[in-house]
CSV table of C-alpha atoms in Angstrom, one decimal:
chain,number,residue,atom,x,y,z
A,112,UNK,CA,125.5,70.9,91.3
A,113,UNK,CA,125.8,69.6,94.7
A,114,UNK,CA,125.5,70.2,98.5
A,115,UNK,CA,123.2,71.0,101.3
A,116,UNK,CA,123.6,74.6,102.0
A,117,UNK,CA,125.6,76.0,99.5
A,118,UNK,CA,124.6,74.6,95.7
A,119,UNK,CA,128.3,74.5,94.4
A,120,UNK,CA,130.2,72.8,91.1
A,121,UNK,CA,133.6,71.1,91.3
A,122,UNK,CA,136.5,71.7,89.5
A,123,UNK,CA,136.5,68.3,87.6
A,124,UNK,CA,133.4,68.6,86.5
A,125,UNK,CA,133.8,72.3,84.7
A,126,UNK,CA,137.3,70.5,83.5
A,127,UNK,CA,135.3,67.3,82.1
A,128,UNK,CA,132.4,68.6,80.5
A,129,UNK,CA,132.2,67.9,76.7
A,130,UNK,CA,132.0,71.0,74.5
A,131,UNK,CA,131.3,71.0,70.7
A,132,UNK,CA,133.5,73.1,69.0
A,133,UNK,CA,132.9,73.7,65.6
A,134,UNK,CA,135.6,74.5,62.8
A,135,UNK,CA,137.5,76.8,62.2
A,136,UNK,CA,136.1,78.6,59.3
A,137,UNK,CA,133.3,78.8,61.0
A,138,UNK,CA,133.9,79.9,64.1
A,139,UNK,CA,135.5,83.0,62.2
A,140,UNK,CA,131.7,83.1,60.4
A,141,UNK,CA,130.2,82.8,63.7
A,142,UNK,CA,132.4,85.9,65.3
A,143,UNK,CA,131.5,88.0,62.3
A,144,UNK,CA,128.3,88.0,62.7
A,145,UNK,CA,129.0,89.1,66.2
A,146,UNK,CA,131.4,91.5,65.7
A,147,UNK,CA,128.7,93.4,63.2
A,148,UNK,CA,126.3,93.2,66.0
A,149,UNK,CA,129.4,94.9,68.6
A,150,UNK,CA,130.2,97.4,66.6
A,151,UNK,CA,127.2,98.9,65.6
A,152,UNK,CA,126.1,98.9,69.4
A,153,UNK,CA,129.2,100.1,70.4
A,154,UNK,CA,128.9,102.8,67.7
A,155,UNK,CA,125.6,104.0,69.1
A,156,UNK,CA,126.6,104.4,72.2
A,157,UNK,CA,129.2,106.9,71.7
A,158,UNK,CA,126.7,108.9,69.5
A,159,UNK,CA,124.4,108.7,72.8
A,160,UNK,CA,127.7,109.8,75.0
A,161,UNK,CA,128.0,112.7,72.6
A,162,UNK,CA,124.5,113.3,72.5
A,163,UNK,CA,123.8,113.8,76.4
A,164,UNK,CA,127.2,115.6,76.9
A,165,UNK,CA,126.0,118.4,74.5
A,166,UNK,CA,122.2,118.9,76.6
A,167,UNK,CA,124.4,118.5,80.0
A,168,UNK,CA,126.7,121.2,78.6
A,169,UNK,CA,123.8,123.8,77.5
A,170,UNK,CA,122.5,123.5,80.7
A,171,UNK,CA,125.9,124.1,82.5
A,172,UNK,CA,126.2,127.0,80.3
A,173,UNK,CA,122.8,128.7,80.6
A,174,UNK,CA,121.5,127.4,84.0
A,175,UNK,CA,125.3,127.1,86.3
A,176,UNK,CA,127.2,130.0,84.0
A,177,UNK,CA,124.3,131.8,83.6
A,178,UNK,CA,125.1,132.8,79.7
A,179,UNK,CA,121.8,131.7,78.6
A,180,UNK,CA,120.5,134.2,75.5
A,181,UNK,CA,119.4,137.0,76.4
A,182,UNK,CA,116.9,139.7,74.5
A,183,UNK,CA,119.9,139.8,71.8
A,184,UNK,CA,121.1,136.5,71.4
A,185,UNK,CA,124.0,137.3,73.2
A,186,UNK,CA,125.2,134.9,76.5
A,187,UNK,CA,123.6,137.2,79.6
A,188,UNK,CA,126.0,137.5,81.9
A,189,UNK,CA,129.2,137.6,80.0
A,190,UNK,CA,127.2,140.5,78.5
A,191,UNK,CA,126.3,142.2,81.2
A,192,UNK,CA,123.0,140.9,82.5
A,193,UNK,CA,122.0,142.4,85.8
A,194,UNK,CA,122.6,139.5,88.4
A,195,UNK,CA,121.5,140.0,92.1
A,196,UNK,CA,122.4,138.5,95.0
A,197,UNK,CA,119.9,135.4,96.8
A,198,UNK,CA,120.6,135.3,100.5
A,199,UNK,CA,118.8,131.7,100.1
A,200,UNK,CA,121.6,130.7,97.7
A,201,UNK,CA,124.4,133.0,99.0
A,202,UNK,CA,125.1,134.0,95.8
A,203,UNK,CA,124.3,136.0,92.8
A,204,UNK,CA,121.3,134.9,90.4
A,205,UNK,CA,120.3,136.8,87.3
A,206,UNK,CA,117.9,139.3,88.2
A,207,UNK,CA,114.0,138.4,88.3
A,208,UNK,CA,114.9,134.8,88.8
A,209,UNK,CA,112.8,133.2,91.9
A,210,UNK,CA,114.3,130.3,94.4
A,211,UNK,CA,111.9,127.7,94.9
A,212,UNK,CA,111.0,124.4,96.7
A,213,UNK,CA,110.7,121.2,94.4
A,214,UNK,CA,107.8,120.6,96.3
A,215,UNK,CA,106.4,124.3,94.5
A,216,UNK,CA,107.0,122.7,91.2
A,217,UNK,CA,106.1,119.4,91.1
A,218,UNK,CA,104.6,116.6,93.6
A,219,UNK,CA,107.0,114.7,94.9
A,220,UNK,CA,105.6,110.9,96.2
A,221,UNK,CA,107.4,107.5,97.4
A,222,UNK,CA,107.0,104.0,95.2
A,223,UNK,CA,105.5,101.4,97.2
A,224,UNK,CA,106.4,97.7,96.9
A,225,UNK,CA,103.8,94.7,97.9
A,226,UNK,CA,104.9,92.6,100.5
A,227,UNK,CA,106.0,90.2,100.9
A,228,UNK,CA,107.4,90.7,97.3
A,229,UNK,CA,107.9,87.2,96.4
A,230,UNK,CA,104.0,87.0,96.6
A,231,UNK,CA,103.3,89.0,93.8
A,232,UNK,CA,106.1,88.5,91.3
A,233,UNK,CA,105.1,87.4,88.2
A,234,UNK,CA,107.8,85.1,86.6
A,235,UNK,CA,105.8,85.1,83.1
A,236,UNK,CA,106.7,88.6,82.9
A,237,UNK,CA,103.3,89.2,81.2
A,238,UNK,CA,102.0,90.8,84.0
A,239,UNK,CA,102.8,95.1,84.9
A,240,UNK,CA,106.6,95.7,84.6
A,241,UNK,CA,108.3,96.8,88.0
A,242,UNK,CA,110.8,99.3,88.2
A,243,UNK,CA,113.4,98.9,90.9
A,244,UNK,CA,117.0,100.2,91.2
A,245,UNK,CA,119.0,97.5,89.2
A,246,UNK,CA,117.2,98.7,86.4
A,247,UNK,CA,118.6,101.8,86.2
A,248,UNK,CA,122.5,101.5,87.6
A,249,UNK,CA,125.4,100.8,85.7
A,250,UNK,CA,123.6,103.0,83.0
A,251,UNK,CA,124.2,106.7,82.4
A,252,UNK,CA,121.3,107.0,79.9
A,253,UNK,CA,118.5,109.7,81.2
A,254,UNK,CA,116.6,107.0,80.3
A,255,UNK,CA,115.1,103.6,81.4
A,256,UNK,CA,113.7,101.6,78.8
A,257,UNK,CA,114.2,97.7,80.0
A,258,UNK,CA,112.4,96.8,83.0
A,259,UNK,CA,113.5,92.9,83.9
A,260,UNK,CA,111.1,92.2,86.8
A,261,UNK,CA,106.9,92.3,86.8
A,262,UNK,CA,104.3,91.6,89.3
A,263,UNK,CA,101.2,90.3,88.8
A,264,UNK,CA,97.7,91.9,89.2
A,265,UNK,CA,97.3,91.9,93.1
A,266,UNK,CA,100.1,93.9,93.2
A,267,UNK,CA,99.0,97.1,91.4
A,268,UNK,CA,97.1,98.4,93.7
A,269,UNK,CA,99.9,97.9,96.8
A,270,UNK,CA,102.2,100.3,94.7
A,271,UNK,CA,102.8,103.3,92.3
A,272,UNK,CA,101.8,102.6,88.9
A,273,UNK,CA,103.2,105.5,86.5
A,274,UNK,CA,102.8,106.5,82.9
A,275,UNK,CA,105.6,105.9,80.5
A,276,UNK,CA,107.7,109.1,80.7
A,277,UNK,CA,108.4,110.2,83.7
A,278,UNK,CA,110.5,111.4,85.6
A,279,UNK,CA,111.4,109.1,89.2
A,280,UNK,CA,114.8,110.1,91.5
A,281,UNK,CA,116.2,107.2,93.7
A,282,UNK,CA,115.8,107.4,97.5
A,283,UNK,CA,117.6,104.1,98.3
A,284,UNK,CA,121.3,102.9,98.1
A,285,UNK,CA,122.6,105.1,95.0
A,286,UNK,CA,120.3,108.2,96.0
A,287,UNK,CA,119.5,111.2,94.2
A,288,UNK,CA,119.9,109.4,90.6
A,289,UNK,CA,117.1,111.1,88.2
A,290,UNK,CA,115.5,108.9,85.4
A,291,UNK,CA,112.9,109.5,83.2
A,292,UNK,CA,111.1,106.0,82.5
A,293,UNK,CA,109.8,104.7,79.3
A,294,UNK,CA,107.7,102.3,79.9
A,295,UNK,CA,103.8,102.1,81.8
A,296,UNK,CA,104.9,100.5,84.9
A,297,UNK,CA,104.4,100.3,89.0
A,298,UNK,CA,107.8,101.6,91.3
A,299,UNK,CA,109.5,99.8,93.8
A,300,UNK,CA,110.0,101.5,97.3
A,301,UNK,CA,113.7,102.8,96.6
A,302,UNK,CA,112.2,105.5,94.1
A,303,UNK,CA,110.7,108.8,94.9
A,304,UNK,CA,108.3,109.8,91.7
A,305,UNK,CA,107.8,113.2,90.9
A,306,UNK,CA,104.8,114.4,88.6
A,307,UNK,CA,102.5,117.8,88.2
A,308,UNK,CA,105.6,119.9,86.8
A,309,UNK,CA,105.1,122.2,83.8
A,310,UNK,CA,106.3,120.6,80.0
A,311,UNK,CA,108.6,123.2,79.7
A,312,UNK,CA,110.4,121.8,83.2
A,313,UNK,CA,110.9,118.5,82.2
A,314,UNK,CA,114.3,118.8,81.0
A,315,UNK,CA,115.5,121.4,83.4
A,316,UNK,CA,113.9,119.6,86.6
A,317,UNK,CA,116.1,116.3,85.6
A,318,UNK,CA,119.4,118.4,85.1
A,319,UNK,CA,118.7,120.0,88.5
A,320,UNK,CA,118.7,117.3,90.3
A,321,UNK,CA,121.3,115.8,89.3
A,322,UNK,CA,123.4,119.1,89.4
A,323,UNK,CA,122.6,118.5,93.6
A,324,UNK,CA,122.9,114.5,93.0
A,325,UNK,CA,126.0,115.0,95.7
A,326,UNK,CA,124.6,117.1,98.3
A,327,UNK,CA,121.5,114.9,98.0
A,328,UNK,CA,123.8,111.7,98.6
A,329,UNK,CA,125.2,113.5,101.7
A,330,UNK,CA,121.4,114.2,103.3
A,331,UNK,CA,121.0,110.2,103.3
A,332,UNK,CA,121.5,108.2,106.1
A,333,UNK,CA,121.6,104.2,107.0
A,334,UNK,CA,124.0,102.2,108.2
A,335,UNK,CA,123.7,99.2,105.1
A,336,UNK,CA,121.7,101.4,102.7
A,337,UNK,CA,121.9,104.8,102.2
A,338,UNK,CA,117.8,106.1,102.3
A,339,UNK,CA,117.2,109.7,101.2
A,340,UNK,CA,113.7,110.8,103.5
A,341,UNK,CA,111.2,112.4,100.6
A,342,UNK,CA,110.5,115.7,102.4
A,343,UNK,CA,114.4,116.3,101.8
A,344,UNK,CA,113.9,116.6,98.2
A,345,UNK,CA,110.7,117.7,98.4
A,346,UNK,CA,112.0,120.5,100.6
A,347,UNK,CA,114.9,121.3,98.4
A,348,UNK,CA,115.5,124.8,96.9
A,349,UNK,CA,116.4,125.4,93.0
A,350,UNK,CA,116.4,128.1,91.0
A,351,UNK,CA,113.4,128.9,88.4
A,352,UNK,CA,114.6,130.9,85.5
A,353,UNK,CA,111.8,133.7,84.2
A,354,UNK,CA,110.0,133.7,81.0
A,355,UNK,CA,110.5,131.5,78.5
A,356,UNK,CA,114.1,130.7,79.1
A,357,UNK,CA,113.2,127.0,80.2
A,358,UNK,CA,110.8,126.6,77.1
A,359,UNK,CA,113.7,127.7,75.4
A,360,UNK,CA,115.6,125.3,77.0
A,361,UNK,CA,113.2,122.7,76.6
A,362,UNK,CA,113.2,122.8,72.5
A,363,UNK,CA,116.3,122.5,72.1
A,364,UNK,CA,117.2,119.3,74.4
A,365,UNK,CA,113.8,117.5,73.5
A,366,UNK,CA,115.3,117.5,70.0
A,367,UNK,CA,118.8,116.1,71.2
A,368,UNK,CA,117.4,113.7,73.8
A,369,UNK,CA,114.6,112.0,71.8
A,370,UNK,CA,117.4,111.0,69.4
A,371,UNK,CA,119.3,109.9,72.4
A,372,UNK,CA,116.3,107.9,73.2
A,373,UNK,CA,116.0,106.4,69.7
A,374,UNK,CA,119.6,105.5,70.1
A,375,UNK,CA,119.0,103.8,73.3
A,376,UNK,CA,116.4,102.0,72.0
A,377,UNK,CA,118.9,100.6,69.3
A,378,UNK,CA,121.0,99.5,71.7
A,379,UNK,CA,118.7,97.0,73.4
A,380,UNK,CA,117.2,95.5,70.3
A,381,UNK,CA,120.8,95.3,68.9
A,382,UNK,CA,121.7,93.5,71.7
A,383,UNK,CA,118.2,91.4,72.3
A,384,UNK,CA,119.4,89.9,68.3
A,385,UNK,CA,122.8,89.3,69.0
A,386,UNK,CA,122.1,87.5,72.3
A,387,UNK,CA,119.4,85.3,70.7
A,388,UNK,CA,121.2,84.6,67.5
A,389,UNK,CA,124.3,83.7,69.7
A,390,UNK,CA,123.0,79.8,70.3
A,391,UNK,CA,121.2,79.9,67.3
A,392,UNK,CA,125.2,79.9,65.3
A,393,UNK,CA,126.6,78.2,67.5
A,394,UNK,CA,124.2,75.3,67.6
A,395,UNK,CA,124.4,75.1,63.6
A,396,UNK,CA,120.6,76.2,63.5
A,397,UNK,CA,121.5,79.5,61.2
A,398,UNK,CA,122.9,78.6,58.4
A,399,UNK,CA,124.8,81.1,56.1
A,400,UNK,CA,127.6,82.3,53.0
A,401,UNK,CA,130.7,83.1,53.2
């Protein structure tokens, strides 16, 4: 590369550079190896797709249509369940149902990041694994299980170390995005952490939020990033079903979710192989059959 400011390559030399390119036959080895590798992954990924579309819809259908089960079995209101109306909401809720502030269900708290933040990165990556936005975007997994950036020691204490599952929202840039987080890390400023809910609200808390993702999006303000203030969602009113409608809830999803999980987790070591086999073919170091 070359120049003072700007670190750029020229044409020529992209056009000039000397590549070794293996035969034919085994170039055709080399890609199906790969192509293995591709499908599976992309095999797993549509079982995830159809995995979290089926918890999204039970929740659509029990917690937006309100045909949950009721004493019966049967879908409540489409059988008649008694719904009242909420002046709060400004509109009708099954009957015995409560509105509620997040901040009545769980504690709501900002990440912290160290600064200056260059001082504390770790580029070992063997120290404490810090969660920032980029790790969860492009992704529409409930999950985030690959956290690229650490920090070292000093910087523990200057943020929000969390245990591995749970549940953070974004307050910066994309806001109002809910993950839960699978790892025992520390949270950069641009997440909002939420922790002291009930087991049987895990599930229900997450699909919630992201039910009011949009009017969350539209209480942020900045003029380069959007920033989402933490009393908003602490502040923000939900429903809370009665009895054991959520643990009911709860069961079922945990049991659809974990295996989402499981797929996720697939994915990345899947895709950690292929990646480092890549070179390792290419560079003649694997050696293998037809």
């Amino acid at each position: 590369k070359t120049g003072t400011s700007i670190h750029h390559i020229s044409l020529s030399q992209i056009s000039n550079y000397t590549l070794s390119i293996p035969p034919l036959i085994t170039q055709k080895r080399i890609a199906d190896v790969l192509s293995s590798f591709d499908k599976q992954i992309a095999l797993n990924k549509q079982i995830n797709q159809n995995l979290e579309a089926l918890a999204r819809q039970l929740y659509d259908y029990w917690f937006v249509q309100f045909d949950f089960p009721n004493e019966e079995g049967k879908p409540y209101k489409s059988s008649g369940g008694k719904m009242v109306y909420n002046p709060i909401l400004k509109r009708e809720i099954p009957e015995g149902w409560e509105v509620k502030e997040i901040q009545d269900i769980c504690n709501v708290r900002r990440g912290a990041s160290p600064r200056p933040i260059d001082n504390y990165m770790d580029e070992s990556h063997l120290g404490m694994p810090w969660l920032k936005i980029s790790d969860a975007t492009g992704d529409k997994s409930p999950f985030v299980i690959n956290i690229k950036e650490h920090i070292i020691e000093e910087g523990i204490a200057k943020s929000v170390e969390i245990d591995e599952g749970t549940l953070v929202v974004t307050n910066s840039a994309t806001p109002g995005m809910p993950k839960f987080i699978q790892k025992h890390c520390c949270v950069h400023d641009g997440w909002l952490v939420l922790t002291g809910y009930k087991k049987e609200e895990k599930f229900y808390l997450f699909y919630a939020i992201e039910d009011m993702r949009t009017k969350l999006e539209s209480m942020a303000s900045g003029s380069i990033f959007k920033n989402l203030r933490t009393e908003y969602l602490q502040q923000y009113k939900i429903l809370h079903p009665k009895g054991s409608i959520m643990q009911h809830f709860f069961d079922i999803v945990s049991s659809i979710l974990n295996k989402s999980l499981l797929m996720s987790q697939q994915i990345l070591s899947l895709t950690k192989q292929r990646d480092e086999l890549l070179p390792l073919l290419m560079n003649g170091q694997v050696n293998f059959d037809l």
